[in-house]
Amino acid sequence: MKLKSIALTCLCAGLMAACSKNNTTTPGNQTQTPTTPPKELIIGSWTFVSVTSNDPNNPSPLDSCSYDDIMTFKNDGSWMADHNGTICDTPMANLPGTWNVDNYPVFVIKHPYMIYKSENKIIQLDATTLKYERKYPDVNSYVMTFTMKRK
């Protein structure tokens, strides 16, 4: 009888542990809030690792000459692109923009030459990686995914 009670207790404890909520993994593209505030994690310089799109006609929408660009997000909410000697688009060279993560995981990025409304959502943010999705809802339904690493 004592053995049955112990076995039943272990079984119940195992079931409770299996049913408990697990916060260590993120299914799909759901974002967890980092332990360090998002603004503090973004501040600094970043370079592109990849930019992909689910548009079958344009799966790699970033010009290859942009992969050496350095994007610097400043504490005052401004950002600047350093084209690192290779300028793909002269009019956009070294013009500042603004950014914020006030409604994290929404990532607001603005630039004088961004003429279409964009919606950005951070899907990964830590000390070394910034990954976000961008949509242009007024233009099409495609999603671009930007992956950057800290410089």
PDB file of N, CA and C in Angstrom, residues 66-110:
ATOM      1  N   SER A  66      25.204  46.693 -49.460  1.00  0.00           N
ATOM      2  CA  SER A  66      24.723  47.196 -48.166  1.00  0.00           C
ATOM      3  C   SER A  66      25.160  46.347 -46.982  1.00  0.00           C
ATOM      4  N   TYR A  67      25.714  45.185 -47.242  1.00  0.00           N
ATOM      5  CA  TYR A  67      26.073  44.301 -46.131  1.00  0.00           C
ATOM      6  C   TYR A  67      27.248  44.809 -45.301  1.00  0.00           C
ATOM      7  N   ASP A  68      27.994  45.779 -45.800  1.00  0.00           N
ATOM      8  CA  ASP A  68      29.070  46.350 -44.989  1.00  0.00           C
ATOM      9  C   ASP A  68      28.617  47.620 -44.263  1.00  0.00           C
ATOM     10  N   ASP A  69      27.371  48.035 -44.474  1.00  0.00           N
ATOM     11  CA  ASP A  69      26.845  49.225 -43.802  1.00  0.00           C
ATOM     12  C   ASP A  69      26.819  49.010 -42.293  1.00  0.00           C
ATOM     13  N   ILE A  70      27.012  50.088 -41.574  1.00  0.00           N
ATOM     14  CA  ILE A  70      26.933  50.048 -40.112  1.00  0.00           C
ATOM     15  C   ILE A  70      25.779  50.949 -39.700  1.00  0.00           C
ATOM     16  N   MET A  71      24.784  50.362 -39.068  1.00  0.00           N
ATOM     17  CA  MET A  71      23.630  51.108 -38.577  1.00  0.00           C
ATOM     18  C   MET A  71      23.859  51.387 -37.096  1.00  0.00           C
ATOM     19  N   THR A  72      23.839  52.665 -36.731  1.00  0.00           N
ATOM     20  CA  THR A  72      24.068  53.037 -35.339  1.00  0.00           C
ATOM     21  C   THR A  72      22.801  53.653 -34.772  1.00  0.00           C
ATOM     22  N   PHE A  73      22.261  52.998 -33.741  1.00  0.00           N
ATOM     23  CA  PHE A  73      21.084  53.465 -33.046  1.00  0.00           C
ATOM     24  C   PHE A  73      21.550  54.169 -31.777  1.00  0.00           C
ATOM     25  N   LYS A  74      21.186  55.455 -31.657  1.00  0.00           N
ATOM     26  CA  LYS A  74      21.672  56.279 -30.544  1.00  0.00           C
ATOM     27  C   LYS A  74      20.627  56.391 -29.441  1.00  0.00           C
ATOM     28  N   ASN A  75      21.098  56.717 -28.251  1.00  0.00           N
ATOM     29  CA  ASN A  75      20.260  56.835 -27.065  1.00  0.00           C
ATOM     30  C   ASN A  75      19.178  57.904 -27.218  1.00  0.00           C
ATOM     31  N   ASP A  76      19.424  58.933 -28.030  1.00  0.00           N
ATOM     32  CA  ASP A  76      18.468  60.023 -28.182  1.00  0.00           C
ATOM     33  C   ASP A  76      17.327  59.691 -29.143  1.00  0.00           C
ATOM     34  N   GLY A  77      17.295  58.453 -29.654  1.00  0.00           N
ATOM     35  CA  GLY A  77      16.227  58.047 -30.567  1.00  0.00           C
ATOM     36  C   GLY A  77      16.536  58.319 -32.027  1.00  0.00           C
ATOM     37  N   SER A  78      17.770  58.680 -32.330  1.00  0.00           N
ATOM     38  CA  SER A  78      18.157  58.868 -33.723  1.00  0.00           C
ATOM     39  C   SER A  78      19.001  57.684 -34.175  1.00  0.00           C
ATOM     40  N   TRP A  79      19.115  57.516 -35.478  1.00  0.00           N
ATOM     41  CA  TRP A  79      19.975  56.472 -36.025  1.00  0.00           C
ATOM     42  C   TRP A  79      20.640  57.010 -37.283  1.00  0.00           C
ATOM     43  N   MET A  80      21.759  56.417 -37.605  1.00  0.00           N
ATOM     44  CA  MET A  80      22.540  56.847 -38.754  1.00  0.00           C
ATOM     45  C   MET A  80      23.115  55.618 -39.441  1.00  0.00           C
ATOM     46  N   ALA A  81      23.181  55.678 -40.758  1.00  0.00           N
ATOM     47  CA  ALA A  81      23.803  54.604 -41.534  1.00  0.00           C
ATOM     48  C   ALA A  81      25.169  55.080 -42.005  1.00  0.00           C
ATOM     49  N   ASP A  82      26.186  54.327 -41.674  1.00  0.00           N
ATOM     50  CA  ASP A  82      27.529  54.569 -42.198  1.00  0.00           C
ATOM     51  C   ASP A  82      27.728  53.556 -43.314  1.00  0.00           C
ATOM     52  N   HIS A  83      27.859  54.047 -44.526  1.00  0.00           N
ATOM     53  CA  HIS A  83      27.931  53.155 -45.677  1.00  0.00           C
ATOM     54  C   HIS A  83      29.312  52.548 -45.871  1.00  0.00           C
ATOM     55  N   ASN A  84      30.218  52.873 -44.984  1.00  0.00           N
ATOM     56  CA  ASN A  84      31.511  52.189 -44.915  1.00  0.00           C
ATOM     57  C   ASN A  84      32.258  52.214 -46.254  1.00  0.00           C
ATOM     58  N   GLY A  85      32.144  53.343 -46.959  1.00  0.00           N
ATOM     59  CA  GLY A  85      32.888  53.496 -48.201  1.00  0.00           C
ATOM     60  C   GLY A  85      32.165  53.006 -49.441  1.00  0.00           C
ATOM     61  N   THR A  86      31.086  52.233 -49.291  1.00  0.00           N
ATOM     62  CA  THR A  86      30.349  51.719 -50.444  1.00  0.00           C
ATOM     63  C   THR A  86      28.917  52.225 -50.361  1.00  0.00           C
ATOM     64  N   ILE A  87      28.581  53.219 -51.163  1.00  0.00           N
ATOM     65  CA  ILE A  87      27.247  53.802 -51.117  1.00  0.00           C
ATOM     66  C   ILE A  87      26.417  53.231 -52.260  1.00  0.00           C
ATOM     67  N   CYS A  88      25.334  52.546 -51.895  1.00  0.00           N
ATOM     68  CA  CYS A  88      24.443  51.960 -52.911  1.00  0.00           C
ATOM     69  C   CYS A  88      23.490  53.005 -53.454  1.00  0.00           C
ATOM     70  N   ASP A  89      23.009  53.880 -52.584  1.00  0.00           N
ATOM     71  CA  ASP A  89      21.981  54.843 -52.953  1.00  0.00           C
ATOM     72  C   ASP A  89      22.407  56.210 -52.426  1.00  0.00           C
ATOM     73  N   THR A  90      23.016  57.025 -53.262  1.00  0.00           N
ATOM     74  CA  THR A  90      23.589  58.307 -52.854  1.00  0.00           C
ATOM     75  C   THR A  90      22.621  59.209 -52.088  1.00  0.00           C
ATOM     76  N   PRO A  91      21.362  59.370 -52.520  1.00  0.00           N
ATOM     77  CA  PRO A  91      20.477  60.281 -51.777  1.00  0.00           C
ATOM     78  C   PRO A  91      20.257  59.880 -50.321  1.00  0.00           C
ATOM     79  N   MET A  92      20.376  58.600 -49.996  1.00  0.00           N
ATOM     80  CA  MET A  92      20.126  58.167 -48.623  1.00  0.00           C
ATOM     81  C   MET A  92      21.398  58.167 -47.770  1.00  0.00           C
ATOM     82  N   ALA A  93      22.518  58.502 -48.366  1.00  0.00           N
ATOM     83  CA  ALA A  93      23.794  58.420 -47.657  1.00  0.00           C
ATOM     84  C   ALA A  93      23.828  59.345 -46.445  1.00  0.00           C
ATOM     85  N   ASN A  94      24.087  58.768 -45.315  1.00  0.00           N
ATOM     86  CA  ASN A  94      24.356  59.485 -44.068  1.00  0.00           C
ATOM     87  C   ASN A  94      23.284  60.473 -43.624  1.00  0.00           C
ATOM     88  N   LEU A  95      22.038  60.214 -43.966  1.00  0.00           N
ATOM     89  CA  LEU A  95      20.949  61.025 -43.437  1.00  0.00           C
ATOM     90  C   LEU A  95      20.425  60.353 -42.178  1.00  0.00           C
ATOM     91  N   PRO A  96      20.226  61.117 -41.113  1.00  0.00           N
ATOM     92  CA  PRO A  96      19.736  60.493 -39.877  1.00  0.00           C
ATOM     93  C   PRO A  96      18.247  60.185 -39.958  1.00  0.00           C
ATOM     94  N   GLY A  97      17.859  59.243 -39.143  1.00  0.00           N
ATOM     95  CA  GLY A  97      16.454  58.898 -38.988  1.00  0.00           C
ATOM     96  C   GLY A  97      16.136  58.814 -37.511  1.00  0.00           C
ATOM     97  N   THR A  98      14.940  58.356 -37.186  1.00  0.00           N
ATOM     98  CA  THR A  98      14.544  58.178 -35.795  1.00  0.00           C
ATOM     99  C   THR A  98      14.073  56.747 -35.578  1.00  0.00           C
ATOM    100  N   TRP A  99      14.104  56.314 -34.320  1.00  0.00           N
ATOM    101  CA  TRP A  99      13.680  54.963 -33.966  1.00  0.00           C
ATOM    102  C   TRP A  99      13.145  54.958 -32.547  1.00  0.00           C
ATOM    103  N   ASN A 100      12.313  53.959 -32.232  1.00  0.00           N
ATOM    104  CA  ASN A 100      11.907  53.734 -30.843  1.00  0.00           C
ATOM    105  C   ASN A 100      11.329  52.332 -30.706  1.00  0.00           C
ATOM    106  N   VAL A 101      11.327  51.865 -29.485  1.00  0.00           N
ATOM    107  CA  VAL A 101      10.712  50.584 -29.118  1.00  0.00           C
ATOM    108  C   VAL A 101       9.760  50.809 -27.947  1.00  0.00           C
ATOM    109  N   ASP A 102       9.096  51.957 -27.954  1.00  0.00           N
ATOM    110  CA  ASP A 102       8.185  52.314 -26.864  1.00  0.00           C
ATOM    111  C   ASP A 102       7.058  51.304 -26.695  1.00  0.00           C
ATOM    112  N   ASN A 103       6.651  50.662 -27.777  1.00  0.00           N
ATOM    113  CA  ASN A 103       5.589  49.646 -27.726  1.00  0.00           C
ATOM    114  C   ASN A 103       6.150  48.291 -28.111  1.00  0.00           C
ATOM    115  N   TYR A 104       7.273  47.904 -27.498  1.00  0.00           N
ATOM    116  CA  TYR A 104       7.943  46.645 -27.793  1.00  0.00           C
ATOM    117  C   TYR A 104       6.940  45.498 -27.821  1.00  0.00           C
ATOM    118  N   PRO A 105       6.993  44.625 -28.825  1.00  0.00           N
ATOM    119  CA  PRO A 105       8.044  44.379 -29.801  1.00  0.00           C
ATOM    120  C   PRO A 105       7.950  45.203 -31.081  1.00  0.00           C
ATOM    121  N   VAL A 106       7.054  46.206 -31.109  1.00  0.00           N
ATOM    122  CA  VAL A 106       6.997  47.094 -32.266  1.00  0.00           C
ATOM    123  C   VAL A 106       8.292  47.899 -32.314  1.00  0.00           C
ATOM    124  N   PHE A 107       8.904  47.952 -33.479  1.00  0.00           N
ATOM    125  CA  PHE A 107      10.170  48.647 -33.696  1.00  0.00           C
ATOM    126  C   PHE A 107       9.909  49.719 -34.752  1.00  0.00           C
ATOM    127  N   VAL A 108       9.810  50.967 -34.305  1.00  0.00           N
ATOM    128  CA  VAL A 108       9.525  52.078 -35.210  1.00  0.00           C
ATOM    129  C   VAL A 108      10.850  52.608 -35.749  1.00  0.00           C
ATOM    130  N   ILE A 109      10.997  52.580 -37.073  1.00  0.00           N
ATOM    131  CA  ILE A 109      12.190  53.100 -37.730  1.00  0.00           C
ATOM    132  C   ILE A 109      11.704  54.073 -38.802  1.00  0.00           C
ATOM    133  N   LYS A 110      12.183  55.316 -38.730  1.00  0.00           N
ATOM    134  CA  LYS A 110      11.791  56.317 -39.724  1.00  0.00           C
ATOM    135  C   LYS A 110      13.045  56.936 -40.330  1.00  0.00           C
TER     136      LYS A 110
END
